[in-house]
Coordinates of N, CA and C in Angstrom, one line a residue:
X1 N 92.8 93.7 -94.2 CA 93.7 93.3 -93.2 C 93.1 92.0 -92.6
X2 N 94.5 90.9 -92.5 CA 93.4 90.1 -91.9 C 93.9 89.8 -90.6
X3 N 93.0 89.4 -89.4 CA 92.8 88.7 -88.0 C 93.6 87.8 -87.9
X4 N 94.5 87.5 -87.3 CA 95.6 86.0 -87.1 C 95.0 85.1 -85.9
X5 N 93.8 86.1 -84.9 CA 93.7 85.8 -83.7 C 92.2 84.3 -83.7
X6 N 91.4 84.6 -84.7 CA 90.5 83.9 -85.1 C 91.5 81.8 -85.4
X7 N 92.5 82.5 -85.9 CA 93.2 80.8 -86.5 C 93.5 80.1 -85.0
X8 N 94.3 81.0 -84.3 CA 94.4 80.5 -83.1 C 93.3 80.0 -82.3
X9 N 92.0 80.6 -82.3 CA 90.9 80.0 -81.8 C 90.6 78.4 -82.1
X10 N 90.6 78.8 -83.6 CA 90.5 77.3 -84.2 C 91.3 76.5 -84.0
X11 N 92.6 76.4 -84.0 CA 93.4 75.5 -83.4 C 93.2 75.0 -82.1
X12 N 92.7 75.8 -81.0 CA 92.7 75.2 -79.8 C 91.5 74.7 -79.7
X13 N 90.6 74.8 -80.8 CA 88.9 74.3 -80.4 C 89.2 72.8 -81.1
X14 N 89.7 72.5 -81.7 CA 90.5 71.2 -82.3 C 91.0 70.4 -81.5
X15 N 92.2 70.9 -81.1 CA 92.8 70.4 -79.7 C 91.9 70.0 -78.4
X16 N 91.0 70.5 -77.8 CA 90.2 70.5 -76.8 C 89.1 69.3 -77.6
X17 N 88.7 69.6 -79.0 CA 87.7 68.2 -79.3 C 88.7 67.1 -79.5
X18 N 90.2 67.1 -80.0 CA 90.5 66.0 -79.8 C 90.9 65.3 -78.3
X19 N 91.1 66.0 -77.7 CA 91.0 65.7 -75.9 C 90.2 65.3 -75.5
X20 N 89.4 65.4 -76.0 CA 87.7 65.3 -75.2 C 87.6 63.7 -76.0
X21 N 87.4 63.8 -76.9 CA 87.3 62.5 -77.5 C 88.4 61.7 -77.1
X22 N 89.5 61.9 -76.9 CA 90.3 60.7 -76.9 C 90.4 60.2 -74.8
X23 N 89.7 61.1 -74.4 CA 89.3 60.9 -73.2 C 87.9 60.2 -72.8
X24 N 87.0 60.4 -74.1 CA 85.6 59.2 -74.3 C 86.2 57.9 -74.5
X25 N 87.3 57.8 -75.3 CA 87.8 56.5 -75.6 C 88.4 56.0 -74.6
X26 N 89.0 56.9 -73.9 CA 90.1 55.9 -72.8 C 89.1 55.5 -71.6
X27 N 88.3 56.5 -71.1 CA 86.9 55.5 -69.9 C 86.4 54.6 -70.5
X28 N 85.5 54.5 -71.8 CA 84.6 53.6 -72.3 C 85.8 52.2 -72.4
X29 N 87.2 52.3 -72.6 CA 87.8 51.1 -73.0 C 88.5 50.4 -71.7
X30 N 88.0 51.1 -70.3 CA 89.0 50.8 -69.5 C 87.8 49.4 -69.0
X31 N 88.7 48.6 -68.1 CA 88.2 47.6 -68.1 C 86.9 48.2 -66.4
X32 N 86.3 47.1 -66.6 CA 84.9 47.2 -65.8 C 85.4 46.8 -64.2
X33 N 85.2 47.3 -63.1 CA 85.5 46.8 -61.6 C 84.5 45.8 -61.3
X34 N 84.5 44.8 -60.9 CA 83.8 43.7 -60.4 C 83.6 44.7 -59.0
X35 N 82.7 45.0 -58.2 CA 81.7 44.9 -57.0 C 81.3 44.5 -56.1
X36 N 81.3 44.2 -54.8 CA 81.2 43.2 -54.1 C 79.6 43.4 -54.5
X37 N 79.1 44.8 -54.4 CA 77.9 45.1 -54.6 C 76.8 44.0 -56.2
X38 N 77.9 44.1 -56.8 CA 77.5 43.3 -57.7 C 77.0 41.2 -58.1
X39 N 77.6 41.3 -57.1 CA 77.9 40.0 -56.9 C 76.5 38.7 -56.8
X40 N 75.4 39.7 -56.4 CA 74.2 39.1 -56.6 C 73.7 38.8 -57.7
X41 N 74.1 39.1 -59.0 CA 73.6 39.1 -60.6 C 74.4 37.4 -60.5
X42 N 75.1 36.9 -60.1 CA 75.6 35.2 -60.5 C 74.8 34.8 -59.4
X43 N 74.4 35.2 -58.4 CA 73.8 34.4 -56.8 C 72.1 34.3 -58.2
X44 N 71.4 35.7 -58.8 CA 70.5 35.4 -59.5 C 70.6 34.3 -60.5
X45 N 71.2 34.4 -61.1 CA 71.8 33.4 -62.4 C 72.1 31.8 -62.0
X46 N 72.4 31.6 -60.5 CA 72.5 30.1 -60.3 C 71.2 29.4 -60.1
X47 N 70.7 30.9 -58.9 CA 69.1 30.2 -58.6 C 68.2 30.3 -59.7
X48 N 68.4 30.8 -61.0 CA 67.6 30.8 -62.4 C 67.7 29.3 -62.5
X49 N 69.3 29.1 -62.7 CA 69.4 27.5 -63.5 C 68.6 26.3 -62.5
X50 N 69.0 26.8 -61.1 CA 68.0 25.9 -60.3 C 66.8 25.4 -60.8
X51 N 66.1 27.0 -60.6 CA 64.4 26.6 -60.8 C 64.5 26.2 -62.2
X52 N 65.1 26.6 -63.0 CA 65.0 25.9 -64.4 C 64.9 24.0 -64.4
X53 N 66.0 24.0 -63.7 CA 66.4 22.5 -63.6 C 65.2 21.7 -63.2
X54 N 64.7 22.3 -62.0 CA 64.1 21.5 -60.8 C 62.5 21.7 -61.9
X55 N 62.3 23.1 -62.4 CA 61.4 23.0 -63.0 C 60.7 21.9 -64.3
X56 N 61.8 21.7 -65.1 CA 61.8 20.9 -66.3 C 62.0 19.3 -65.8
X57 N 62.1 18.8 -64.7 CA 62.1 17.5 -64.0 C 60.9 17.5 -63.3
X58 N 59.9 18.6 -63.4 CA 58.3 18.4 -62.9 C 57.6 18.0 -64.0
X59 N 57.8 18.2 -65.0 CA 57.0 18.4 -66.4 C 56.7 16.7 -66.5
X60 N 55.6 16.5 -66.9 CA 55.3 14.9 -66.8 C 55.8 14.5 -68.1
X61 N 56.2 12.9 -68.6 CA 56.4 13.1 -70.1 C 55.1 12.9 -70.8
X62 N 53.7 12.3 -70.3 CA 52.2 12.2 -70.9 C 51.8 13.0 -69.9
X63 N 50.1 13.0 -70.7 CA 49.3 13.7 -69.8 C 49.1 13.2 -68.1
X64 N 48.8 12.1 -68.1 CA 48.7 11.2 -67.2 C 49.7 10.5 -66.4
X65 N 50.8 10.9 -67.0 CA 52.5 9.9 -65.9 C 52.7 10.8 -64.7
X66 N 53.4 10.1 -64.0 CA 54.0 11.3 -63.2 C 55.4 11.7 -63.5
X67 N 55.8 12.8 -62.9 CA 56.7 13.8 -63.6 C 57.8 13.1 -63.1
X68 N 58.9 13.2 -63.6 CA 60.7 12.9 -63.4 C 60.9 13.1 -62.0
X69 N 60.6 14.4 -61.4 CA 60.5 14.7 -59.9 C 59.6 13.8 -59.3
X70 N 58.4 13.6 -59.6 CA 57.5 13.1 -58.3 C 57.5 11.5 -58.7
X71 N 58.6 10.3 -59.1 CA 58.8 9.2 -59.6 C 59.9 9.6 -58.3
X72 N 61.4 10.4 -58.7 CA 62.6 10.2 -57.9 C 62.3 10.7 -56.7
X73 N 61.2 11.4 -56.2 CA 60.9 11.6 -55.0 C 60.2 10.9 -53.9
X74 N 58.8 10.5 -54.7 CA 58.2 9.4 -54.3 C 58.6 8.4 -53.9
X75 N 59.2 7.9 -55.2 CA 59.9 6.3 -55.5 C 60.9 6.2 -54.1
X76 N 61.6 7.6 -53.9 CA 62.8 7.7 -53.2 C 64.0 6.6 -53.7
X77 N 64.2 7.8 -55.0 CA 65.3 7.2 -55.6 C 66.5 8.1 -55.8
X78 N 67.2 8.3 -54.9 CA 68.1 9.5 -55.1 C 69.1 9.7 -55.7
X79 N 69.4 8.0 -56.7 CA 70.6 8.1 -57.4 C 70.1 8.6 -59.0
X80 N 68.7 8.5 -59.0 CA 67.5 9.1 -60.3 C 67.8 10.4 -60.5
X81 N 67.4 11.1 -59.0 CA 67.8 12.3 -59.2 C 68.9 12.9 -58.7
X82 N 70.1 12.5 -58.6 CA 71.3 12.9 -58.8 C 71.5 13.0 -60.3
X83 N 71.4 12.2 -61.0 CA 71.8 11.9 -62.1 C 71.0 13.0 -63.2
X84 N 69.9 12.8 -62.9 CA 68.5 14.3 -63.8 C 69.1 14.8 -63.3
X85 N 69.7 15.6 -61.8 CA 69.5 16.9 -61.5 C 71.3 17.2 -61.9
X86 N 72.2 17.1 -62.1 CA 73.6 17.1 -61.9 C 73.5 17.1 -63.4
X87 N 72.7 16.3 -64.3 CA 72.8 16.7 -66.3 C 72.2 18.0 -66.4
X88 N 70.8 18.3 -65.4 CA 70.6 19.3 -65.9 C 71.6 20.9 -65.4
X89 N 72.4 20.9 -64.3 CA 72.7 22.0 -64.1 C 73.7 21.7 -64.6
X90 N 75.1 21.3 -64.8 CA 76.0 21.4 -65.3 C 76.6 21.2 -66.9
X91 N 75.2 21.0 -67.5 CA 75.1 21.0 -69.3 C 75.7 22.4 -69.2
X92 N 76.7 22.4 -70.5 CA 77.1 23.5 -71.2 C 77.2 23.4 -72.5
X93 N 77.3 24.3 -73.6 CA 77.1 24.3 -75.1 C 78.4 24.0 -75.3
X94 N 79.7 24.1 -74.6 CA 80.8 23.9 -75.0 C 81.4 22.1 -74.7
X95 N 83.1 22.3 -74.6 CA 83.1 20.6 -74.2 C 83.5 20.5 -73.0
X96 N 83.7 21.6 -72.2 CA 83.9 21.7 -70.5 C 82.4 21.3 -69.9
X97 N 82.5 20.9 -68.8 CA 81.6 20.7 -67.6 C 81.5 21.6 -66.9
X98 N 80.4 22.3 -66.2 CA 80.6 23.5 -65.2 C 80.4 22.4 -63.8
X99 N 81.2 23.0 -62.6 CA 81.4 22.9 -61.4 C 80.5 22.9 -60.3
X100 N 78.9 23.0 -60.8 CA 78.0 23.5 -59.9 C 77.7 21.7 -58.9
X101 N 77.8 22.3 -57.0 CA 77.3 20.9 -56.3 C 75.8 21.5 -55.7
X102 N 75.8 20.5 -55.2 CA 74.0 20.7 -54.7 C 73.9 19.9 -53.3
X103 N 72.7 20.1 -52.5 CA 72.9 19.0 -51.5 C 71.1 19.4 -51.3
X104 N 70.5 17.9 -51.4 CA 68.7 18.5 -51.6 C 67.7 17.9 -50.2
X105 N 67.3 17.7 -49.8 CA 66.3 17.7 -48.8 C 64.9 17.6 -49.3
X106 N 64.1 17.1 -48.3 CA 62.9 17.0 -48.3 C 61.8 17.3 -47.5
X107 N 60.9 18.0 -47.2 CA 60.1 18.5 -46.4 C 58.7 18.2 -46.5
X108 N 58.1 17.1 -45.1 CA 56.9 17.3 -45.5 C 56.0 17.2 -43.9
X109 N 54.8 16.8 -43.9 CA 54.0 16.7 -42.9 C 54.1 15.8 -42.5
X110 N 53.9 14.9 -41.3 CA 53.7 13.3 -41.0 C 52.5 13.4 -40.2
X111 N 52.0 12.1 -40.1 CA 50.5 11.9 -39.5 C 49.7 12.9 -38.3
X112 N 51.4 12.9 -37.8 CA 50.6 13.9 -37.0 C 51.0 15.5 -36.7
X113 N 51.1 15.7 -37.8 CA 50.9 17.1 -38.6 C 52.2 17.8 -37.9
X114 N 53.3 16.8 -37.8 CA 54.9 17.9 -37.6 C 55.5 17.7 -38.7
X115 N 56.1 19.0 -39.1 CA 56.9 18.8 -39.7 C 58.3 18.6 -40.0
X116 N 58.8 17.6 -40.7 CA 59.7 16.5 -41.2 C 60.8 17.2 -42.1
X117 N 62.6 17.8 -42.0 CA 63.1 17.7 -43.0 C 63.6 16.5 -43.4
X118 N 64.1 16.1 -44.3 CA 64.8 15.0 -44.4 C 66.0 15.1 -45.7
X119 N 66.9 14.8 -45.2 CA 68.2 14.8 -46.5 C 67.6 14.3 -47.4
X120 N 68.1 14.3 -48.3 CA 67.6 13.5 -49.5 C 69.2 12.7 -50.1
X121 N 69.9 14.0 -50.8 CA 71.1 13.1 -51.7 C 71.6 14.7 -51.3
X122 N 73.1 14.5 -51.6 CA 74.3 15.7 -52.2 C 75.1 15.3 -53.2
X123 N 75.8 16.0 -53.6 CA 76.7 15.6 -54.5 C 77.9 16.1 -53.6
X124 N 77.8 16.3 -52.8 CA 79.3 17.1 -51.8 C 78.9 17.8 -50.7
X125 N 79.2 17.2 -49.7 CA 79.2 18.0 -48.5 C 79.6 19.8 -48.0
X126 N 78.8 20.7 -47.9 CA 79.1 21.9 -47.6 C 80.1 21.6 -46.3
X127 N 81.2 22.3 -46.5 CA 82.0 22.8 -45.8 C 82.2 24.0 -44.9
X128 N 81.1 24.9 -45.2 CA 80.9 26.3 -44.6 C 81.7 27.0 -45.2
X129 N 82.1 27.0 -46.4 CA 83.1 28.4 -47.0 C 81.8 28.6 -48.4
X130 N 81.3 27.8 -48.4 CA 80.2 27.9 -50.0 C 79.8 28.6 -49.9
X131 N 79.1 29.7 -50.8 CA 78.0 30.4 -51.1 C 77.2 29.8 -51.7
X132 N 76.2 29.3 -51.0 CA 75.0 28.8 -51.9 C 73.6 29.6 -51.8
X133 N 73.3 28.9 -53.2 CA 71.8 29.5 -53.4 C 70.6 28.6 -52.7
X134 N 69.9 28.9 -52.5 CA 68.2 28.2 -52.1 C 67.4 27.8 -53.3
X135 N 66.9 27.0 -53.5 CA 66.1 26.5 -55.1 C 64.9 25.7 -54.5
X136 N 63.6 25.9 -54.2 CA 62.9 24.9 -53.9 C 61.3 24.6 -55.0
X137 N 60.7 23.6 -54.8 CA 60.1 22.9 -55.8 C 59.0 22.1 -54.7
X138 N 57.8 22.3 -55.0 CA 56.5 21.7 -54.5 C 56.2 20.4 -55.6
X139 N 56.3 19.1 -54.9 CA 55.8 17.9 -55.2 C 54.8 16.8 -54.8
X140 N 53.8 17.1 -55.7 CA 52.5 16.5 -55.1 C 53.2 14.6 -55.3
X141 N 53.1 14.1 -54.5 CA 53.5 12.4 -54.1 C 52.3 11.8 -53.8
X142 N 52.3 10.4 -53.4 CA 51.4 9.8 -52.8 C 52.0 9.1 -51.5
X143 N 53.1 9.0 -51.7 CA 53.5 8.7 -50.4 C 53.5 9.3 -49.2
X144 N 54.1 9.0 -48.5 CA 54.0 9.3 -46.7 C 55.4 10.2 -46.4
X145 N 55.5 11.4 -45.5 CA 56.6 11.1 -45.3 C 57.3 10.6 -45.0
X146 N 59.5 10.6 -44.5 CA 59.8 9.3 -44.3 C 59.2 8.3 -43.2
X147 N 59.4 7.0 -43.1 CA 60.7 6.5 -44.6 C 59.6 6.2 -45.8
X148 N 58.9 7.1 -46.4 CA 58.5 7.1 -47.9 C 57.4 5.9 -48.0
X149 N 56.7 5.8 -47.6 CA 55.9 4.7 -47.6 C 54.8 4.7 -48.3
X150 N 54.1 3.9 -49.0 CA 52.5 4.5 -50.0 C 51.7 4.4 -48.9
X151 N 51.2 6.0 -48.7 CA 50.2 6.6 -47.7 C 49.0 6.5 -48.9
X152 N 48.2 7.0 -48.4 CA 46.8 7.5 -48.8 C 46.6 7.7 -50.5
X153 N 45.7 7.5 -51.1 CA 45.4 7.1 -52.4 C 45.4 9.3 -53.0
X154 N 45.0 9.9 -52.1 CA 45.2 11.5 -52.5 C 46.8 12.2 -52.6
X155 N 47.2 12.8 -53.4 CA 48.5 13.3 -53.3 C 48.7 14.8 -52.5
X156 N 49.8 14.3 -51.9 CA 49.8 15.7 -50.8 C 51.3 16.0 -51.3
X157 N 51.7 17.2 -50.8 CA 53.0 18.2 -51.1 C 54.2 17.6 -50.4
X158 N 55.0 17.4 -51.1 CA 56.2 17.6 -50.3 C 57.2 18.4 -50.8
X159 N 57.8 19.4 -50.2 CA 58.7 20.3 -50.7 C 60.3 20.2 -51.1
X160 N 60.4 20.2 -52.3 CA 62.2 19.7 -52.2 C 62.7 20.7 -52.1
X161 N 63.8 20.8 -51.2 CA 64.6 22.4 -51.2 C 66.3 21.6 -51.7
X162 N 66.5 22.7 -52.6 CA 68.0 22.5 -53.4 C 68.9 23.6 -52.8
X163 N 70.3 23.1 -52.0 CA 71.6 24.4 -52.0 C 72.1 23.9 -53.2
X164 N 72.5 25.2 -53.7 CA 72.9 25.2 -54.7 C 74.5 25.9 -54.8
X165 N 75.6 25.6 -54.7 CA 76.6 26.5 -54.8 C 77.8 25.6 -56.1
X166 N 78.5 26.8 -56.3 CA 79.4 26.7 -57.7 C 80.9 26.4 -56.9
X167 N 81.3 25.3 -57.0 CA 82.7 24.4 -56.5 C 83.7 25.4 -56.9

């Protein structure tokens, strides 16, 4: 004699795995919620490209030159580094331009040991709706702080600080 009750089992254990699975597929394929919480992973990613930027414009091109940065800083040439700093953040592999502005500053000691910010260049004036990032970069100079003058034959620090936000 045989059991009819066993087929019925099997049928519903079928049923239930195909539920299950087609229920794996429909979460894993639904699309992803953006986060406010998340929103710090691009605030990381801008200030990466920063330091990247600002980094690869310290790099001297000899052993002995001074670097891309401490020429446009020193020299106080700001249309130098508009031009370095605006190729390096808005290069893309593609044929679009990315949207990123900047507005940079300068910070240093004066004779008598206060300290000095000083604008330097922007590419666009903050408006107060930007989210920008902070990017800063230590530059040994020989000059004075402003107005930039050749100080003392030893190089002392001056700090560039970069806002950095995406237009």
């Amino acid at each position: 004699m045989v059991d009819d009750r066993g087929q019925l089992y099997t049928i519903e254990g079928f049923a239930a795995a195909i539920i299950m699975v087609f229920t794996v597929l429909l979460v894993l394929g639904s699309t992803t919620v953006y986060t406010p919480g998340d929103s710090h992973i691009s605030d990381l990613q801008l200030e990466q490209l920063g330091h990247d930027v600002l980094w690869t414009m310290s790099v001297p091109p000899a052993p002995d030159a001074p670097s891309p940065l401490q020429q446009d800083i020193g020299g106080y040439q700001p249309a130098a580094f508009n031009a370095s700093f605006m190729n390096g953040i808005n290069n893309k592999t593609g044929s679009e331009i990315d949207t990123l502005q900047y507005s940079a500053s300068v910070t240093c000691r004066d004779a008598g040991n206060n300290i000095i910010q000083t604008p330097f260049i922007s590419s666009r004036n903050l408006t107060g709706g930007e989210h920008a990032v902070r990017v800063t970069e230590w530059v040994l100079v020989k000059q004075t702080c402003p107005p930039f003058e050749v100080g003392p034959e030893t190089p002392h620090a001056m700090l560039v600080e970069v806002l950095l936000w995406r237009e």
